[in-house]
Amino acid sequence: MADKDKPNEFFVTRRQDGRYNVLRPNAERPSAVTDTQRQGIDRAKEIDRDAAVHIQRVRGNPPGPDKFRKE
């Protein structure tokens, strides 16, 4: 069950080292760090199965704002 103080969503983003952060909006630290994007998505769903999971598109991203798709 989600904490009422936290938004009911996660963002899975690629790190510079090639691993993935699982983040809540405005979080100072990730909820999890995983080796693959799929593991990040699965971990976000384990933490809160009702949360919306937004996945960063990492292939061929030109410089600029991050683009996300929803799982």
mmCIF file of C-alpha atoms in Angstrom:
data_model
loop_
_atom_site.group_PDB
_atom_site.id
_atom_site.type_symbol
_atom_site.label_atom_id
_atom_site.label_comp_id
_atom_site.label_asym_id
_atom_site.label_seq_id
_atom_site.Cartn_x
_atom_site.Cartn_y
_atom_site.Cartn_z
ATOM 1 C CA MET A 1 0.000 0.000 0.000
ATOM 2 C CA ALA A 2 1.338 3.429 -0.938
ATOM 3 C CA ASP A 3 2.190 6.009 1.689
ATOM 4 C CA LYS A 4 -0.267 8.915 1.376
ATOM 5 C CA ASP A 5 2.616 11.418 1.491
ATOM 6 C CA LYS A 6 4.286 9.913 -1.592
ATOM 7 C CA PRO A 7 2.971 10.063 -5.153
ATOM 8 C CA ASN A 8 1.704 6.739 -6.468
ATOM 9 C CA GLU A 9 4.273 6.507 -9.268
ATOM 10 C CA PHE A 10 7.862 5.541 -10.030
ATOM 11 C CA PHE A 11 10.371 6.526 -12.693
ATOM 12 C CA VAL A 12 12.914 3.984 -13.980
ATOM 13 C CA THR A 13 15.926 5.922 -15.291
ATOM 14 C CA ARG A 14 19.329 4.904 -16.625
ATOM 15 C CA ARG A 15 22.386 5.847 -14.585
ATOM 16 C CA GLN A 16 25.772 6.845 -15.995
ATOM 17 C CA ASP A 17 27.194 3.470 -14.933
ATOM 18 C CA GLY A 18 24.580 1.645 -17.072
ATOM 19 C CA ARG A 19 22.432 0.464 -14.162
ATOM 20 C CA TYR A 20 18.898 1.730 -13.441
ATOM 21 C CA ASN A 21 17.396 3.841 -10.650
ATOM 22 C CA VAL A 22 13.851 3.273 -9.426
ATOM 23 C CA LEU A 23 12.715 6.689 -8.191
ATOM 24 C CA ARG A 24 9.633 8.304 -6.745
ATOM 25 C CA PRO A 25 9.049 11.906 -7.883
ATOM 26 C CA ASN A 26 11.203 14.415 -5.975
ATOM 27 C CA ALA A 27 13.073 11.645 -4.119
ATOM 28 C CA GLU A 28 16.583 12.400 -2.910
ATOM 29 C CA ARG A 29 17.664 8.753 -3.258
ATOM 30 C CA PRO A 30 16.417 5.886 -5.407
ATOM 31 C CA SER A 31 14.107 3.287 -3.906
ATOM 32 C CA ALA A 32 16.204 0.671 -5.709
ATOM 33 C CA VAL A 33 19.146 0.317 -8.110
ATOM 34 C CA THR A 34 19.004 -2.571 -10.576
ATOM 35 C CA ASP A 35 21.207 -4.042 -13.293
ATOM 36 C CA THR A 36 18.531 -4.017 -16.017
ATOM 37 C CA GLN A 37 15.549 -1.891 -16.948
ATOM 38 C CA ARG A 38 13.241 -4.923 -16.623
ATOM 39 C CA GLN A 39 14.479 -5.556 -13.063
ATOM 40 C CA GLY A 40 13.776 -1.890 -12.269
ATOM 41 C CA ILE A 41 10.222 -2.146 -13.585
ATOM 42 C CA ASP A 42 9.639 -5.371 -11.650
ATOM 43 C CA ARG A 43 11.092 -3.865 -8.459
ATOM 44 C CA ALA A 44 8.850 -0.785 -8.720
ATOM 45 C CA LYS A 45 5.827 -3.093 -9.029
ATOM 46 C CA GLU A 46 6.999 -5.120 -6.018
ATOM 47 C CA ILE A 47 7.250 -1.952 -3.924
ATOM 48 C CA ASP A 48 3.802 -0.704 -4.965
ATOM 49 C CA ARG A 49 1.805 -2.826 -7.390
ATOM 50 C CA ASP A 50 -0.736 -0.022 -7.946
ATOM 51 C CA ALA A 51 1.842 2.631 -8.830
ATOM 52 C CA ALA A 52 2.231 3.992 -12.338
ATOM 53 C CA VAL A 53 5.693 3.067 -13.650
ATOM 54 C CA HIS A 54 7.289 5.470 -16.145
ATOM 55 C CA ILE A 55 10.262 4.120 -18.111
ATOM 56 C CA GLN A 56 12.944 6.327 -19.611
ATOM 57 C CA ARG A 57 13.557 5.715 -23.306
ATOM 58 C CA VAL A 58 17.292 5.204 -23.577
ATOM 59 C CA ARG A 59 17.971 4.168 -27.161
ATOM 60 C CA GLY A 60 18.859 6.984 -29.513
ATOM 61 C CA ASN A 61 17.862 9.785 -27.153
ATOM 62 C CA PRO A 62 19.209 13.064 -28.508
ATOM 63 C CA PRO A 63 20.417 15.608 -25.963
ATOM 64 C CA GLY A 64 17.476 17.282 -24.304
ATOM 65 C CA PRO A 65 14.688 16.462 -21.879
ATOM 66 C CA ASP A 66 14.140 12.833 -20.885
ATOM 67 C CA LYS A 67 11.283 11.064 -22.628
ATOM 68 C CA PHE A 68 9.269 8.450 -20.752
ATOM 69 C CA ARG A 69 6.809 5.738 -21.678
ATOM 70 C CA LYS A 70 4.352 4.175 -19.266
ATOM 71 C CA GLU A 71 4.561 0.443 -18.424
#
